[in-house]
Amino acid sequence: MPVQYSIVIPAYNESARIGRALIEVVRSVEKNGWNAEVLVVNDGSSDDTAAIVRAFAANHPIIRLIENDGNRGKGYSVRHGMLEAAGSVVMFTDADLSSPMDEAERLFGALREGADVAIGSRWLDRGRQTIHQPIYRQFFGRCFNAVTRMVMRLPFADTQCGFKAFTRSAAQTVFQLQRIERWGFDPEILFIALKRGYQVREVPVTWGHDERSRISYLKDGIKMLEELVYIRWNAFIGSYNREVKEFVPQMPPAKG
């Protein structure tokens, strides 16, 4: 039976969290009866992330480990996994599962109702936040989102939530055109989706802040602002207008 849902998890030095994440993802898959695969993209980790995933996959055949050729960045890892996915619906989530995996059904529901892209939002319904960010993180995050909305003309309350789902057609187009390989890829994929005429729906999701978040709002924030200019330049020179063909995933050989 063809895979219906592909769940992509980018992972860099996630040995402290990836085991729990996989337990929760598999639990959700079984609870909801999803016909799913889980792709963990190891971004050149120097810890035991890959070993933990391999050990878990030995007992759960829906899990597949994908290796990057070194540390390439979150954007590259998401793109790598999304293009290797076999599902008719493809989503990605962070390894910290700040949005519980069961919330994916809210994204899938939006796609069933006609959206091409469904993005989780922390800000459409703040009552769904279980653990709030520190005030300084909220301030910088909202400031960056405001600048992003202004520069990119993106009509979304939350562009950065790492919980997004795509129809296969939308994923194939958007992620083949994606150029940014690190933290600033979220505005780019939303910009591409709108530019290519896809319907993007923002969905409020339950979300809880994880103190172990690695993003630096000063250093990474400055870099992401640079990348907004890069997105605009790519749009100006037509990088997002080119035709794309179906990407054929490199599926692992059959066992037995």
XYZ file of C-alpha atoms in Angstrom:
256
model
C 0.000 0.000 0.000
C 1.416 3.420 -0.956
C 2.546 5.593 1.941
C -0.002 8.304 2.776
C 1.961 10.392 5.298
C 5.672 11.133 5.475
C 6.987 12.732 8.677
C 10.416 14.357 8.343
C 12.518 15.163 11.423
C 15.777 17.127 10.930
C 18.299 16.205 13.619
C 21.659 17.644 14.621
C 23.241 16.353 17.852
C 19.834 15.316 19.148
C 20.885 12.266 21.193
C 19.168 13.702 24.291
C 15.807 14.121 22.536
C 15.536 11.921 19.465
C 14.652 8.709 21.312
C 11.703 10.287 23.104
C 10.646 12.005 19.884
C 10.558 8.717 17.982
C 8.571 7.033 20.748
C 5.988 9.821 20.589
C 5.843 9.852 16.791
C 5.360 6.084 16.545
C 2.708 6.265 19.278
C 0.818 8.927 17.305
C 1.085 6.991 14.056
C -0.384 3.891 15.702
C -3.031 5.800 17.693
C -4.315 7.702 14.650
C -4.000 4.790 12.239
C -1.808 6.741 9.846
C -0.201 4.828 6.976
C 3.083 6.619 7.537
C 6.840 6.643 7.241
C 9.211 8.590 9.492
C 12.400 10.024 7.996
C 15.073 11.274 10.389
C 17.651 13.396 8.579
C 20.974 13.332 10.438
C 22.784 16.600 9.767
C 26.360 15.450 10.409
C 25.847 14.908 14.141
C 28.946 14.279 16.252
C 26.999 12.508 19.009
C 24.979 9.249 19.051
C 21.975 10.579 17.124
C 22.438 8.252 14.136
C 23.094 5.192 16.316
C 19.949 5.834 18.358
C 17.837 6.166 15.215
C 19.296 2.979 13.692
C 18.607 1.026 16.871
C 15.041 2.318 16.978
C 14.497 1.608 13.267
C 15.558 -2.021 13.762
C 12.324 -2.555 15.689
C 10.134 -0.049 13.853
C 10.349 -0.469 10.058
C 8.425 2.763 9.400
C 11.528 4.699 10.533
C 14.277 5.502 8.056
C 17.590 7.287 8.675
C 18.863 9.683 5.998
C 22.411 11.042 6.247
C 23.591 14.441 5.036
C 27.134 14.776 3.724
C 28.247 16.713 6.795
C 26.605 19.541 8.724
C 24.584 21.440 6.111
C 21.921 23.214 8.195
C 18.282 22.778 9.136
C 16.951 24.099 5.828
C 19.062 21.632 3.848
C 18.021 18.782 6.151
C 14.328 19.550 5.772
C 14.654 19.800 1.996
C 16.630 16.541 1.857
C 13.980 14.687 3.829
C 10.977 16.228 2.090
C 12.312 15.295 -1.347
C 13.207 11.749 -0.256
C 9.724 11.227 1.214
C 7.306 8.841 -0.490
C 4.012 10.025 1.033
C 1.133 11.774 -0.691
C 1.255 14.191 2.265
C 4.662 15.309 3.529
C 5.321 17.210 6.747
C 8.237 18.206 8.927
C 8.507 18.706 12.653
C 11.319 19.613 15.027
C 13.002 16.921 17.109
C 11.895 18.636 20.324
C 8.225 18.080 19.361
C 7.307 21.511 20.693
C 4.014 20.820 18.932
C 2.818 17.348 19.990
C 2.708 14.887 17.103
C -1.040 14.384 17.495
C -1.456 18.016 16.386
C -0.428 16.923 12.878
C -4.019 15.824 12.359
C -4.977 19.514 12.414
C -2.594 20.128 9.497
C -3.772 17.033 7.632
C -7.371 18.199 8.099
C -6.571 21.537 6.456
C -5.074 19.688 3.479
C -8.149 17.451 3.202
C -10.264 20.619 3.098
C -8.376 21.870 0.044
C -5.216 23.607 1.222
C -1.930 22.743 -0.513
C 0.173 23.802 2.474
C -0.797 23.863 6.160
C 1.431 25.648 8.656
C 1.255 25.434 12.422
C 0.904 28.720 14.273
C 1.815 29.573 17.855
C 0.149 32.986 17.678
C -3.318 32.491 16.186
C -4.522 31.069 19.509
C -2.115 31.863 22.339
C -4.295 29.876 24.710
C -2.887 26.733 23.099
C 0.638 27.527 24.312
C 1.474 25.161 27.173
C 4.932 26.563 28.024
C 5.551 30.186 27.075
C 8.823 31.549 25.771
C 10.794 33.969 27.939
C 9.763 37.571 27.285
C 12.975 38.402 25.402
C 12.461 35.456 23.026
C 8.860 36.462 22.436
C 9.985 40.033 21.682
C 12.706 39.084 19.195
C 10.549 36.423 17.595
C 7.625 38.766 17.047
C 9.934 41.503 15.750
C 11.515 39.136 13.233
C 8.104 37.889 12.160
C 6.882 41.472 11.658
C 9.917 42.319 9.513
C 9.482 39.102 7.555
C 5.828 39.806 6.878
C 6.679 43.326 5.705
C 9.629 42.412 3.471
C 8.203 39.160 2.102
C 4.555 40.284 2.148
C 3.619 37.069 3.930
C 0.138 37.263 5.512
C 0.862 34.851 8.360
C 0.970 35.391 12.124
C 3.784 32.836 12.528
C 6.252 32.004 9.759
C 8.824 30.216 11.924
C 6.913 27.402 13.617
C 8.666 24.153 12.680
C 5.454 22.260 12.014
C 4.339 22.359 8.395
C 2.599 19.954 5.997
C 2.394 19.881 2.195
C 0.610 17.930 -0.476
C 3.126 15.938 -2.462
C 2.744 18.212 -5.488
C 3.385 21.347 -3.423
C 6.342 19.778 -1.612
C 7.948 18.664 -4.865
C 7.777 22.168 -6.300
C 8.604 24.210 -3.207
C 11.552 22.191 -1.945
C 13.190 21.792 -5.338
C 13.160 25.583 -5.634
C 14.331 26.245 -2.059
C 17.807 27.783 -1.871
C 18.387 28.703 1.776
C 19.981 25.892 3.774
C 19.986 27.197 7.349
C 17.546 28.848 9.781
C 15.996 31.330 7.341
C 14.412 28.749 5.066
C 10.867 29.029 6.521
C 10.015 32.418 4.965
C 11.503 31.232 1.681
C 9.344 28.118 1.366
C 6.217 30.112 2.235
C 7.182 32.805 -0.279
C 7.710 30.154 -2.963
C 4.412 28.441 -2.159
C 2.444 31.666 -2.558
C 4.382 32.694 -5.651
C 3.578 29.368 -7.309
C -0.123 29.781 -6.554
C -0.531 27.247 -3.767
C -3.185 27.753 -1.108
C -1.479 28.114 2.285
C -3.578 27.819 5.425
C -2.362 28.804 8.888
C -3.612 26.499 11.655
C -3.420 27.148 15.420
C -1.582 24.307 17.172
C -0.681 23.389 20.723
C 2.902 24.371 21.391
C 5.330 24.457 24.318
C 8.688 26.211 24.442
C 11.796 24.027 24.897
C 14.616 25.781 26.774
C 17.162 23.720 24.856
C 16.396 25.574 21.624
C 19.689 26.316 19.853
C 18.697 29.409 17.908
C 20.503 32.653 18.771
C 18.166 35.573 18.212
C 21.087 37.973 17.718
C 23.495 36.020 15.497
C 20.926 33.873 13.709
C 18.476 36.768 13.544
C 20.986 38.927 11.672
C 21.725 36.048 9.312
C 18.027 35.490 8.658
C 17.574 39.171 7.822
C 20.360 38.804 5.251
C 18.538 35.803 3.842
C 15.347 37.832 3.385
C 17.328 40.023 0.981
C 18.628 36.876 -0.716
C 15.034 35.622 -1.187
C 14.035 38.904 -2.769
C 17.062 38.733 -5.082
C 16.199 35.178 -6.116
C 12.666 36.294 -6.898
C 13.977 39.235 -8.938
C 16.218 37.030 -11.114
C 13.484 34.422 -11.611
C 14.957 31.562 -9.574
C 11.515 30.595 -8.291
C 9.867 30.562 -11.724
C 11.643 27.605 -13.299
C 9.900 24.363 -14.129
C 10.437 21.391 -11.835
C 10.078 17.667 -12.451
C 9.050 14.906 -10.073
C 11.969 14.096 -7.784
C 12.514 10.339 -7.503
C 13.397 9.347 -3.916
C 16.373 7.040 -3.411
C 14.468 4.324 -1.584
C 16.500 1.774 0.439
C 16.748 -1.766 -1.013
C 14.040 -4.193 0.049
C 14.956 -6.523 2.920
C 14.938 -10.285 2.689
